[in-house]
Amino acid sequence: MKLPQTVNVLLLGGGGREHAFAWKIAQSLRLEKLYVAPGNAGTVAYGIGVDVDPGNFPALKQFVLNNYINLVVVGPEQPLVDGVKDYFLNDPEIRHIPVVGPSQEAARLEGSKEYAKAFMARHGVPTAAYFVVTAENLEEGCEFLATKVRAPYVLKADGLAAGKGVLILNDLAQAQAELRAMLEGKFGTASKKVVIEEFLSGIEVSVFVATDGVSYKILPEAKDYKRVGEGDTGLNTGGMGAVSPVPFATEEFMEKVRTRIVEPTVRGIREEGLDYTGFIFIGLMNCGGDPMVVEYNVRMGDPETEVVLPRIQSDIIDLFEGIVHKTLDEKVLEVTPQTAVTVVCVSGGYPGDYEKGKVISGLSSAGVEDGRSLVFHAGTAFANGGREIVTAGGRVLAVTSLGASIPEAAARSYETIGRIEYEGMYCRRDIGRDLL
Ligand code: AMP
Ligand code: GLY
C-alpha cells in the first residue's frame, strides 16, 4: 500500500525539532495540508497550529477524522512512550492512518534504560557493562559500585526524567548516597529502578536511523552540545547547538556503526517482532575509534534535527511513506555534503529559572528563512494579538546555517543571531569549535 499522492499531515510537538520538520514537510510537492499540534510561533509559517495536546489521544482521533489526515508524524518521545501508535492501531476508525513512530512496547528502548540495556545484550550491541538496582537489592548495588566499577560512577534513572535522570559522580560514598536517594524517589517513579553503568570515556556523536522495522537508512550524524557553558561547562541542558557532519565520524567509523550497531539493532527489532516504523536516535561514544551505545531514543534529537534535516535533499514525505509502508529499501536518501551548524538561543537563567514573555525583535517574519540562515523557533509564542513574538520557554530559537566548513556555517549563524534580540538572550559562542 502507498500513501495517496498528496497528503494531509498532522505533526505532533512544538519545539525547534518540529519547526524543522514543518519546514521540511512544507517543501514536499506531496503535501496537501500540514497541521502542527501544538506548534509554535514559527511553525505557523508552514502549517496550521492546532490546539490539541499530543497526549490527549481521543482529541487527536477527533482531529484526524475531522480533517482527513493521511499521516501522523510524532516529534517528541512522550506520546510514543504513552502508546499513541497503539491507540491508532487499536481503533477501527483510525487504524488505517499511519503513524511515524514506534509502538509503546518498542518505545521502551527509550522509556526504560533496563529494557534498552537488555535488548542490547540480547543482540550483541556494544554498550557499557551495567547492573540494575531496586529497593530490594540496594546493598548489592552499593557493593557493585564499590567492587565492580571505578570512578566516575554513572547512575541512570530507569524511566523518563526529562533528560535529568543521569548522574555522573567521582566519589564512591556520594555515588552510594545518590543511589539511595534515587531509589527513594529523587526523580519520582522514574528512579524507582536505577541502572548503574561502567563509565565510557570518549567523544559523543548522535546517529539517526529511519527504519520500517525491516530495512533502514542512516541519516546524517550530528554532534550536540549539552552543557550550558562554553567549553562544555556548567549544567546539562536539552542542547545548546549541533553540528553535522561530524569530522571524526569518518567513513571507517560509520561503517563500524553500521555493522556493529545499526544492523544488529534493526535485526533485533525484526526478530523480536517489535512494531517500529520511525526514527531511532542512537547516542554513541567514540571510544578510541570503537562505537559504544550510550542510549537509544525513539525519535529525532533536538537540536540535532535542526542540522540533520537541512542536509537532506530528498523528499521527506517519500521517506515517511517508505517508513510506514515498509518500502524504505526502495527510497533514495540524498544528502548534501555541506556542513550545517545550529546555535540555540536560550532565555537568561536557563536551564534554571527564567522569565518568559520577552519580546523578540529582528525576526524578519514569523518562521523564517532570511536567506543565509534558518531561524527555527522553539519556545516562542504570539502576543499582542499576533503583532509580537515573545519568548515562551527556556530554549527559544535554533539558528541553523549551511556552509562549506564548520567555521563558515557557524559564522553565518552567529551573524544572524547578531540581528536578533530579546532581554536575557544567551547562546554559546563556541559551537563546533572543538571539532576544528
Ligand atoms: P543518557 O540519558 O543515557 O543519554 O545520558 C546522558 C548523558 O550522560 C550522555 O549524553 C552522556 O554524556 C552521559 N553518559 C551516559 N552514560 C554514560 C556512560 N556510561 N559513560 C559516560 N558518560 C555517560
Ligand atoms: N539533543 C538530545 C536529545 O534530543 O535528546
Tab-separated table of C-alpha atoms and ligand atoms in Angstrom:
chain	number	residue	atom	x	y	z
A	1	MET	CA	0.000	0.000	0.000
A	2	LYS	CA	1.110	3.551	-0.639
A	3	LEU	CA	0.142	6.925	0.707
A	4	PRO	CA	-2.062	8.982	-1.615
A	5	GLN	CA	-0.021	11.136	-3.985
A	6	THR	CA	-0.738	14.191	-1.846
A	7	VAL	CA	-1.381	14.002	1.866
A	8	ASN	CA	-2.657	15.892	4.866
A	9	VAL	CA	-0.118	15.585	7.646
A	10	LEU	CA	-0.526	16.065	11.391
A	11	LEU	CA	2.786	16.744	13.148
A	12	LEU	CA	2.879	16.414	16.943
A	13	GLY	CA	5.101	18.662	19.055
A	14	GLY	CA	6.062	22.287	19.393
A	15	GLY	CA	9.829	22.712	19.621
A	16	GLY	CA	12.716	23.514	17.318
A	17	ARG	CA	12.703	19.927	16.090
A	18	GLU	CA	9.089	20.260	14.999
A	19	HIS	CA	9.726	23.614	13.320
A	20	ALA	CA	12.487	21.926	11.311
A	21	PHE	CA	10.145	19.061	10.421
A	22	ALA	CA	7.398	21.518	9.434
A	23	TRP	CA	9.837	23.455	7.231
A	24	LYS	CA	10.980	20.260	5.517
A	25	ILE	CA	7.483	18.770	5.125
A	26	ALA	CA	6.236	22.045	3.617
A	27	GLN	CA	8.812	21.713	0.813
A	28	SER	CA	7.295	18.444	-0.352
A	29	LEU	CA	5.243	18.520	-3.532
A	30	ARG	CA	3.261	15.726	-1.949
A	31	LEU	CA	1.913	17.935	0.848
A	32	GLU	CA	-1.706	18.996	0.729
A	33	LYS	CA	-2.131	20.486	4.202
A	34	LEU	CA	0.079	20.472	7.282
A	35	TYR	CA	-1.222	20.799	10.828
A	36	VAL	CA	1.031	21.090	13.876
A	37	ALA	CA	-0.236	20.286	17.378
A	38	PRO	CA	0.514	22.482	19.210
A	39	GLY	CA	3.338	24.070	17.147
A	40	ASN	CA	4.840	27.463	18.000
A	41	ALA	CA	5.117	30.969	16.554
A	42	GLY	CA	7.499	29.647	13.888
A	43	THR	CA	5.637	26.587	12.667
A	44	VAL	CA	2.631	28.697	11.590
A	45	ALA	CA	4.634	29.759	8.531
A	46	TYR	CA	4.401	26.168	7.301
A	47	GLY	CA	1.396	24.582	8.947
A	48	ILE	CA	-1.806	25.392	10.786
A	49	GLY	CA	-1.379	25.416	14.557
A	50	VAL	CA	-3.798	23.112	16.325
A	51	ASP	CA	-4.744	23.489	19.959
A	52	VAL	CA	-4.706	19.780	20.768
A	53	ASP	CA	-2.473	18.243	23.417
A	54	PRO	CA	-0.383	15.445	21.810
A	55	GLY	CA	-1.075	13.404	24.955
A	56	ASN	CA	-4.854	13.612	24.540
A	57	PHE	CA	-5.420	10.649	22.223
A	58	PRO	CA	-9.234	10.901	21.942
A	59	ALA	CA	-8.839	14.555	20.898
A	60	LEU	CA	-6.227	13.535	18.322
A	61	LYS	CA	-8.650	10.954	16.956
A	62	GLN	CA	-11.397	13.545	16.534
A	63	PHE	CA	-8.967	15.903	14.850
A	64	VAL	CA	-7.585	13.401	12.337
A	65	LEU	CA	-11.084	12.273	11.383
A	66	ASN	CA	-12.460	15.799	11.026
A	67	ASN	CA	-9.500	16.949	8.935
A	68	TYR	CA	-8.926	13.918	6.688
A	69	ILE	CA	-5.396	13.369	7.971
A	70	ASN	CA	-3.424	10.766	5.991
A	71	LEU	CA	-0.260	10.637	8.086
A	72	VAL	CA	0.731	11.410	11.675
A	73	VAL	CA	4.344	12.315	12.476
A	74	VAL	CA	5.329	12.239	16.152
A	75	GLY	CA	8.137	14.584	17.226
A	76	PRO	CA	8.662	14.009	20.981
A	77	GLU	CA	9.015	10.732	22.875
A	78	GLN	CA	6.255	11.138	25.446
A	79	PRO	CA	3.254	10.341	23.194
A	80	LEU	CA	5.154	7.324	21.837
A	81	VAL	CA	6.045	6.029	25.280
A	82	ASP	CA	2.381	6.585	26.217
A	83	GLY	CA	1.252	4.472	23.252
A	84	VAL	CA	-0.094	6.855	20.607
A	85	LYS	CA	0.786	4.386	17.839
A	86	ASP	CA	-1.098	1.551	19.584
A	87	TYR	CA	-4.071	3.843	20.210
A	88	PHE	CA	-4.399	4.375	16.458
A	89	LEU	CA	-3.879	0.696	15.610
A	90	ASN	CA	-6.435	-0.481	18.148
A	91	ASP	CA	-9.218	1.785	16.919
A	92	PRO	CA	-11.005	0.558	13.768
A	93	GLU	CA	-11.924	4.118	12.784
A	94	ILE	CA	-8.323	5.368	12.629
A	95	ARG	CA	-6.183	2.237	12.273
A	96	HIS	CA	-5.695	2.977	8.557
A	97	ILE	CA	-3.925	6.257	9.351
A	98	PRO	CA	-0.203	5.509	9.610
A	99	VAL	CA	1.880	6.918	12.454
A	100	VAL	CA	5.597	7.645	12.056
A	101	GLY	CA	6.968	6.278	15.330
A	102	PRO	CA	7.327	3.027	17.263
A	103	SER	CA	4.706	1.148	19.278
A	104	GLN	CA	4.547	1.527	23.057
A	105	GLU	CA	6.487	-1.711	23.537
A	106	ALA	CA	9.257	-0.621	21.125
A	107	ALA	CA	9.331	2.867	22.666
A	108	ARG	CA	10.626	1.220	25.840
A	109	LEU	CA	14.006	1.368	24.115
A	110	GLU	CA	13.904	4.973	25.327
A	111	GLY	CA	11.328	4.716	28.113
A	112	SER	CA	13.251	2.144	30.148
A	113	LYS	CA	17.039	2.063	30.405
A	114	GLU	CA	16.869	-1.500	31.717
A	115	TYR	CA	14.814	-2.630	28.719
A	116	ALA	CA	17.276	-0.931	26.346
A	117	LYS	CA	20.325	-2.483	28.031
A	118	ALA	CA	18.772	-5.961	27.998
A	119	PHE	CA	17.854	-5.511	24.316
A	120	MET	CA	21.455	-4.543	23.525
A	121	ALA	CA	22.752	-7.551	25.464
A	122	ARG	CA	20.403	-9.910	23.580
A	123	HIS	CA	21.567	-8.620	20.220
A	124	GLY	CA	25.268	-8.125	20.855
A	125	VAL	CA	25.188	-4.338	20.537
A	126	PRO	CA	28.328	-2.890	22.177
A	127	THR	CA	27.488	-0.858	25.287
A	128	ALA	CA	28.792	-0.254	28.823
A	129	ALA	CA	28.533	-3.071	31.405
A	130	TYR	CA	25.590	-2.494	33.775
A	131	PHE	CA	23.728	-3.587	36.882
A	132	VAL	CA	20.074	-2.964	37.737
A	133	VAL	CA	19.164	-1.855	41.267
A	134	THR	CA	15.794	-1.520	43.042
A	135	ALA	CA	14.935	-1.059	46.727
A	136	GLU	CA	15.198	-4.862	47.081
A	137	ASN	CA	18.866	-5.138	46.126
A	138	LEU	CA	20.217	-1.759	47.222
A	139	GLU	CA	23.032	-3.405	49.198
A	140	GLU	CA	24.145	-5.333	46.130
A	141	GLY	CA	24.048	-2.071	44.163
A	142	CYS	CA	26.354	-0.389	46.677
A	143	GLU	CA	28.618	-3.433	46.542
A	144	PHE	CA	28.655	-3.298	42.717
A	145	LEU	CA	29.725	0.363	42.871
A	146	ALA	CA	32.467	-0.464	45.384
A	147	THR	CA	33.915	-3.519	43.672
A	148	LYS	CA	32.886	-3.822	40.020
A	149	VAL	CA	33.271	-0.328	38.559
A	150	ARG	CA	35.700	2.506	39.038
A	151	ALA	CA	35.060	6.254	39.236
A	152	PRO	CA	33.436	8.130	37.623
A	153	TYR	CA	30.232	6.326	38.645
A	154	VAL	CA	27.276	6.503	36.253
A	155	LEU	CA	23.751	6.235	37.741
A	156	LYS	CA	20.698	6.351	35.492
A	157	ALA	CA	17.033	6.535	36.402
A	158	ASP	CA	15.324	3.702	34.529
A	159	GLY	CA	12.383	5.807	33.324
A	160	LEU	CA	11.956	9.128	31.512
A	161	ALA	CA	13.181	12.014	33.661
A	162	ALA	CA	13.124	14.955	31.230
A	163	GLY	CA	16.789	14.466	30.381
A	164	LYS	CA	17.830	14.889	34.017
A	165	GLY	CA	17.943	11.294	35.186
A	166	VAL	CA	21.668	10.617	34.712
A	167	LEU	CA	24.205	11.334	37.434
A	168	ILE	CA	27.956	11.021	36.969
A	169	LEU	CA	29.875	11.138	40.240
A	170	ASN	CA	33.525	10.909	41.194
A	171	ASP	CA	33.212	9.906	44.815
A	172	LEU	CA	32.120	6.402	45.849
A	173	ALA	CA	30.345	7.401	49.069
A	174	GLN	CA	28.483	10.125	47.225
A	175	ALA	CA	27.516	7.706	44.451
A	176	GLN	CA	26.148	5.259	47.028
A	177	ALA	CA	24.198	8.048	48.738
A	178	GLU	CA	22.776	9.223	45.414
A	179	LEU	CA	21.821	5.672	44.501
A	180	ARG	CA	19.784	5.517	47.704
A	181	ALA	CA	18.236	8.949	47.060
A	182	MET	CA	17.255	7.951	43.525
A	183	LEU	CA	15.565	4.773	44.729
A	184	GLU	CA	13.750	6.846	47.327
A	185	GLY	CA	12.252	8.970	44.559
A	186	LYS	CA	14.749	11.703	43.677
A	187	PHE	CA	13.393	11.556	40.106
A	188	GLY	CA	9.937	10.355	41.101
A	189	THR	CA	8.840	6.958	39.847
A	190	ALA	CA	11.435	7.185	37.030
A	191	SER	CA	14.184	6.330	39.543
A	192	LYS	CA	12.423	3.554	41.485
A	193	LYS	CA	14.792	1.459	39.432
A	194	VAL	CA	18.360	2.569	38.689
A	195	VAL	CA	20.844	1.312	36.123
A	196	ILE	CA	24.484	1.551	37.224
A	197	GLU	CA	26.838	1.698	34.253
A	198	GLU	CA	30.512	1.448	33.602
A	199	PHE	CA	31.838	4.882	32.566
A	200	LEU	CA	32.721	5.216	28.894
A	201	SER	CA	35.348	7.771	28.039
A	202	GLY	CA	35.418	9.261	24.591
A	203	ILE	CA	33.618	11.797	22.464
A	204	GLU	CA	29.881	11.559	21.748
A	205	VAL	CA	28.115	11.501	18.419
A	206	SER	CA	24.426	11.063	17.595
A	207	VAL	CA	23.470	8.722	14.783
A	208	PHE	CA	19.966	8.804	13.302
A	209	VAL	CA	18.310	5.898	11.587
A	210	ALA	CA	14.986	5.746	9.759
A	211	THR	CA	13.505	2.255	9.838
A	212	ASP	CA	10.401	0.458	8.663
A	213	GLY	CA	11.215	-2.381	11.048
A	214	VAL	CA	12.985	-4.406	8.369
A	215	SER	CA	15.291	-2.150	6.405
A	216	TYR	CA	16.854	1.141	7.365
A	217	LYS	CA	18.504	4.303	6.143
A	218	ILE	CA	21.245	6.032	8.105
A	219	LEU	CA	20.603	9.776	8.133
A	220	PRO	CA	23.355	12.382	8.624
A	221	GLU	CA	25.052	12.094	12.012
A	222	ALA	CA	25.390	15.060	14.375
A	223	LYS	CA	27.152	16.225	17.495
A	224	ASP	CA	25.252	18.204	20.070
A	225	TYR	CA	26.432	20.477	22.858
A	226	LYS	CA	24.630	19.632	26.076
A	227	ARG	CA	26.271	21.867	28.667
A	228	VAL	CA	25.109	25.427	29.084
A	229	GLY	CA	28.596	26.966	29.296
A	230	GLU	CA	31.357	27.397	26.785
A	231	GLY	CA	34.000	24.688	26.774
A	232	ASP	CA	31.311	22.206	27.879
A	233	THR	CA	30.988	23.564	31.391
A	234	GLY	CA	28.012	24.146	33.682
A	235	LEU	CA	24.671	22.413	33.858
A	236	ASN	CA	23.250	19.976	31.355
A	237	THR	CA	20.585	21.362	29.039
A	238	GLY	CA	18.377	20.000	26.290
A	239	GLY	CA	21.081	21.088	23.845
A	240	MET	CA	22.833	24.375	23.063
A	241	GLY	CA	23.782	23.681	19.467
A	242	ALA	CA	24.654	20.978	16.964
A	243	VAL	CA	26.903	20.270	14.017
A	244	SER	CA	26.562	17.888	11.066
A	245	PRO	CA	28.550	16.182	9.589
A	246	VAL	CA	30.898	15.282	12.439
A	247	PRO	CA	34.538	15.236	11.264
A	248	PHE	CA	35.619	12.324	13.484
A	249	ALA	CA	32.718	10.191	12.219
A	250	THR	CA	34.808	9.058	9.274
A	251	GLU	CA	33.657	6.557	6.676
A	252	GLU	CA	35.557	3.864	8.539
A	253	PHE	CA	33.938	4.785	11.865
A	254	MET	CA	30.451	4.957	10.319
A	255	GLU	CA	30.965	1.542	8.755
A	256	LYS	CA	31.640	0.166	12.240
A	257	VAL	CA	28.490	1.928	13.444
A	258	ARG	CA	26.515	0.335	10.632
A	259	THR	CA	27.769	-3.223	11.051
A	260	ARG	CA	28.179	-3.352	14.845
A	261	ILE	CA	25.258	-1.200	15.949
A	262	VAL	CA	22.645	-0.316	13.337
A	263	GLU	CA	22.435	-3.776	11.722
A	264	PRO	CA	22.045	-5.715	14.993
A	265	THR	CA	19.610	-3.115	16.328
A	266	VAL	CA	17.297	-3.346	13.320
A	267	ARG	CA	17.704	-7.125	13.194
A	268	GLY	CA	16.784	-7.264	16.883
A	269	ILE	CA	13.672	-5.174	16.258
A	270	ARG	CA	12.673	-7.523	13.458
A	271	GLU	CA	13.447	-10.745	15.323
A	272	GLU	CA	11.519	-9.621	18.374
A	273	GLY	CA	8.577	-8.607	16.219
A	274	LEU	CA	8.608	-5.029	17.511
A	275	ASP	CA	6.388	-2.625	15.597
A	276	TYR	CA	8.889	0.080	14.717
A	277	THR	CA	8.170	2.453	11.868
A	278	GLY	CA	10.029	5.612	12.728
A	279	PHE	CA	13.317	7.106	13.757
A	280	ILE	CA	15.953	5.647	16.056
A	281	PHE	CA	18.384	8.110	17.604
A	282	ILE	CA	21.462	6.266	18.778
A	283	GLY	CA	23.655	8.154	21.238
A	284	LEU	CA	27.180	6.801	20.785
A	285	MET	CA	30.517	7.206	22.420
A	286	ASN	CA	33.543	7.024	20.150
A	287	CYS	CA	35.869	5.076	22.440
A	288	GLY	CA	39.216	5.236	20.682
A	289	GLY	CA	37.659	4.534	17.289
A	290	ASP	CA	35.153	1.953	18.515
A	291	PRO	CA	31.499	2.982	18.805
A	292	MET	CA	29.648	2.065	22.026
A	293	VAL	CA	25.947	2.798	22.587
A	294	VAL	CA	25.157	5.250	25.397
A	295	GLU	CA	21.425	5.334	24.773
A	296	TYR	CA	18.604	4.795	22.337
A	297	ASN	CA	15.929	7.401	21.762
A	298	VAL	CA	12.834	6.591	19.739
A	299	ARG	CA	12.575	9.944	17.993
A	300	MET	CA	14.807	12.519	16.377
A	301	GLY	CA	17.065	14.710	18.538
A	302	ASP	CA	16.578	18.340	19.379
A	303	PRO	CA	18.597	20.400	18.336
A	304	GLU	CA	20.170	17.726	16.098
A	305	THR	CA	17.131	17.654	13.791
A	306	GLU	CA	17.817	21.309	13.037
A	307	VAL	CA	21.111	20.280	11.375
A	308	VAL	CA	20.103	16.849	10.056
A	309	LEU	CA	17.011	17.860	8.050
A	310	PRO	CA	18.612	20.865	6.307
A	311	ARG	CA	21.217	18.443	4.903
A	312	ILE	CA	18.604	16.069	3.490
A	313	GLN	CA	17.727	16.980	-0.069
A	314	SER	CA	15.274	14.232	-0.938
A	315	ASP	CA	11.542	14.435	-0.275
A	316	ILE	CA	10.588	13.818	3.348
A	317	ILE	CA	7.052	12.597	2.648
A	318	ASP	CA	8.584	9.953	0.355
A	319	LEU	CA	10.810	8.932	3.256
A	320	PHE	CA	7.795	8.770	5.605
A	321	GLU	CA	5.986	6.636	3.032
A	322	GLY	CA	8.912	4.216	2.958
A	323	ILE	CA	8.864	4.064	6.757
A	324	VAL	CA	5.158	3.459	7.286
A	325	HIS	CA	4.554	1.187	4.293
A	326	LYS	CA	7.745	-0.843	4.731
A	327	THR	CA	9.189	0.155	1.385
A	328	LEU	CA	12.160	2.057	2.767
A	329	ASP	CA	14.618	-0.001	0.738
A	330	GLU	CA	13.031	1.432	-2.443
A	331	LYS	CA	13.642	5.016	-1.346
A	332	VAL	CA	16.682	7.118	-2.100
A	333	LEU	CA	18.122	9.442	0.521
A	334	GLU	CA	20.043	12.403	-0.854
A	335	VAL	CA	22.273	14.354	1.494
A	336	THR	CA	24.272	17.497	0.817
A	337	PRO	CA	27.965	17.295	1.771
A	338	GLN	CA	27.690	20.845	3.137
A	339	THR	CA	28.127	21.441	6.847
A	340	ALA	CA	25.198	22.568	8.972
A	341	VAL	CA	25.654	24.327	12.309
A	342	THR	CA	22.823	25.302	14.618
A	343	VAL	CA	23.200	27.595	17.607
A	344	VAL	CA	20.474	27.605	20.239
A	345	CYS	CA	19.451	30.913	21.800
A	346	VAL	CA	18.055	30.451	25.288
A	347	SER	CA	16.373	32.529	27.977
A	348	GLY	CA	18.614	34.073	30.645
A	349	GLY	CA	18.843	31.661	33.587
A	350	TYR	CA	18.115	28.504	31.580
A	351	PRO	CA	18.363	25.589	32.442
A	352	GLY	CA	17.457	27.004	35.864
A	353	ASP	CA	14.643	29.524	36.397
A	354	TYR	CA	13.983	32.028	33.641
A	355	GLU	CA	11.343	34.562	32.682
A	356	LYS	CA	9.052	34.260	29.684
A	357	GLY	CA	7.203	36.813	27.595
A	358	LYS	CA	10.241	38.795	26.398
A	359	VAL	CA	9.615	40.430	23.031
A	360	ILE	CA	11.873	39.066	20.285
A	361	SER	CA	12.963	41.640	17.736
A	362	GLY	CA	14.853	41.198	14.500
A	363	LEU	CA	12.971	38.206	13.164
A	364	SER	CA	12.224	39.282	9.614
A	365	SER	CA	8.965	37.380	9.700
A	366	ALA	CA	7.489	34.506	11.643
A	367	GLY	CA	9.225	31.350	10.941
A	368	VAL	CA	11.783	32.462	8.696
A	369	GLU	CA	14.493	31.963	6.255
A	370	ASP	CA	16.438	35.168	5.897
A	371	GLY	CA	18.393	33.721	3.011
A	372	ARG	CA	21.533	32.969	4.955
A	373	SER	CA	20.139	31.105	7.935
A	374	LEU	CA	17.114	29.132	9.001
A	375	VAL	CA	15.665	30.539	12.183
A	376	PHE	CA	13.841	27.635	13.806
A	377	HIS	CA	11.596	28.557	16.705
A	378	ALA	CA	11.454	26.501	19.891
A	379	GLY	CA	9.893	28.301	22.886
A	380	THR	CA	8.128	31.166	21.119
A	381	ALA	CA	4.548	32.407	21.096
A	382	PHE	CA	2.491	35.229	19.634
A	383	ALA	CA	1.471	38.129	21.869
A	384	ASN	CA	-0.464	41.359	21.466
A	385	GLY	CA	-2.979	39.918	19.066
A	386	GLY	CA	-0.289	38.358	16.918
A	387	ARG	CA	1.702	41.568	16.434
A	388	GLU	CA	4.654	40.400	18.504
A	389	ILE	CA	6.583	37.215	19.035
A	390	VAL	CA	7.696	36.589	22.599
A	391	THR	CA	9.787	34.001	24.412
A	392	ALA	CA	7.753	31.129	25.831
A	393	GLY	CA	10.373	28.646	27.038
A	394	GLY	CA	13.989	28.083	28.004
A	395	ARG	CA	15.159	27.207	24.541
A	396	VAL	CA	13.894	29.965	22.291
A	397	LEU	CA	15.437	29.717	18.810
A	398	ALA	CA	17.776	27.405	16.926
A	399	VAL	CA	19.603	29.307	14.202
A	400	THR	CA	20.927	26.979	11.505
A	401	SER	CA	23.234	27.795	8.614
A	402	LEU	CA	24.881	25.736	5.909
A	403	GLY	CA	28.415	26.355	4.712
A	404	ALA	CA	31.472	24.751	3.191
A	405	SER	CA	33.029	24.264	6.633
A	406	ILE	CA	32.171	24.439	10.325
A	407	PRO	CA	33.642	27.958	10.737
A	408	GLU	CA	31.767	29.235	7.688
A	409	ALA	CA	28.405	27.797	8.755
A	410	ALA	CA	28.919	28.867	12.381
A	411	ALA	CA	29.889	32.413	11.366
A	412	ARG	CA	26.647	32.705	9.379
A	413	SER	CA	24.545	31.587	12.326
A	414	TYR	CA	26.313	33.982	14.695
A	415	GLU	CA	25.824	36.817	12.230
A	416	THR	CA	22.090	36.096	12.037
A	417	ILE	CA	21.916	35.861	15.824
A	418	GLY	CA	23.554	39.297	15.959
A	419	ARG	CA	20.432	40.733	14.360
A	420	ILE	CA	18.026	39.133	16.827
A	421	GLU	CA	17.398	40.470	20.294
A	422	TYR	CA	15.398	39.800	23.418
A	423	GLU	CA	16.028	40.568	27.061
A	424	GLY	CA	18.280	37.957	28.659
A	425	MET	CA	19.202	36.288	25.357
A	426	TYR	CA	22.139	33.905	25.687
A	427	CYS	CA	23.925	31.495	23.374
A	428	ARG	CA	27.195	29.593	23.474
A	429	ARG	CA	29.751	31.229	21.213
A	430	ASP	CA	31.846	28.084	20.710
A	431	ILE	CA	29.541	25.680	18.862
A	432	GLY	CA	31.664	23.476	16.598
A	433	ARG	CA	34.972	24.908	17.776
A	434	ASP	CA	36.085	21.688	19.496
A	435	LEU	CA	35.831	19.867	16.157
A	436	LEU	CA	38.359	22.042	14.318
B	1	AMP	P1	21.658	9.347	28.593
B	1	AMP	O1	20.396	9.959	29.087
B	1	AMP	O2	21.753	7.870	28.808
B	1	AMP	O3	21.997	9.778	27.189
B	1	AMP	O4	22.838	10.031	29.411
B	1	AMP	C1	23.002	11.430	29.397
B	1	AMP	C2	24.438	11.781	29.188
B	1	AMP	O5	25.248	11.215	30.230
B	1	AMP	C3	25.042	11.196	27.921
B	1	AMP	O6	24.777	12.025	26.817
B	1	AMP	C4	26.493	11.137	28.257
B	1	AMP	O7	27.103	12.393	28.120
B	1	AMP	C5	26.489	10.789	29.708
B	1	AMP	N1	26.601	9.339	29.884
B	1	AMP	C6	25.591	8.448	29.948
B	1	AMP	N2	26.050	7.203	30.106
B	1	AMP	C7	27.398	7.285	30.164
B	1	AMP	C8	28.443	6.324	30.340
B	1	AMP	N3	28.185	5.038	30.506
B	1	AMP	N4	29.709	6.779	30.321
B	1	AMP	C9	29.954	8.096	30.168
B	1	AMP	N5	29.033	9.037	30.024
B	1	AMP	C10	27.752	8.658	30.017
B	2	GLY	N1	19.747	16.571	21.966
B	2	GLY	C1	19.467	15.438	22.747
B	2	GLY	C2	18.112	14.920	22.653
B	2	GLY	O1	17.307	15.288	21.818
B	2	GLY	O2	17.773	14.060	23.464
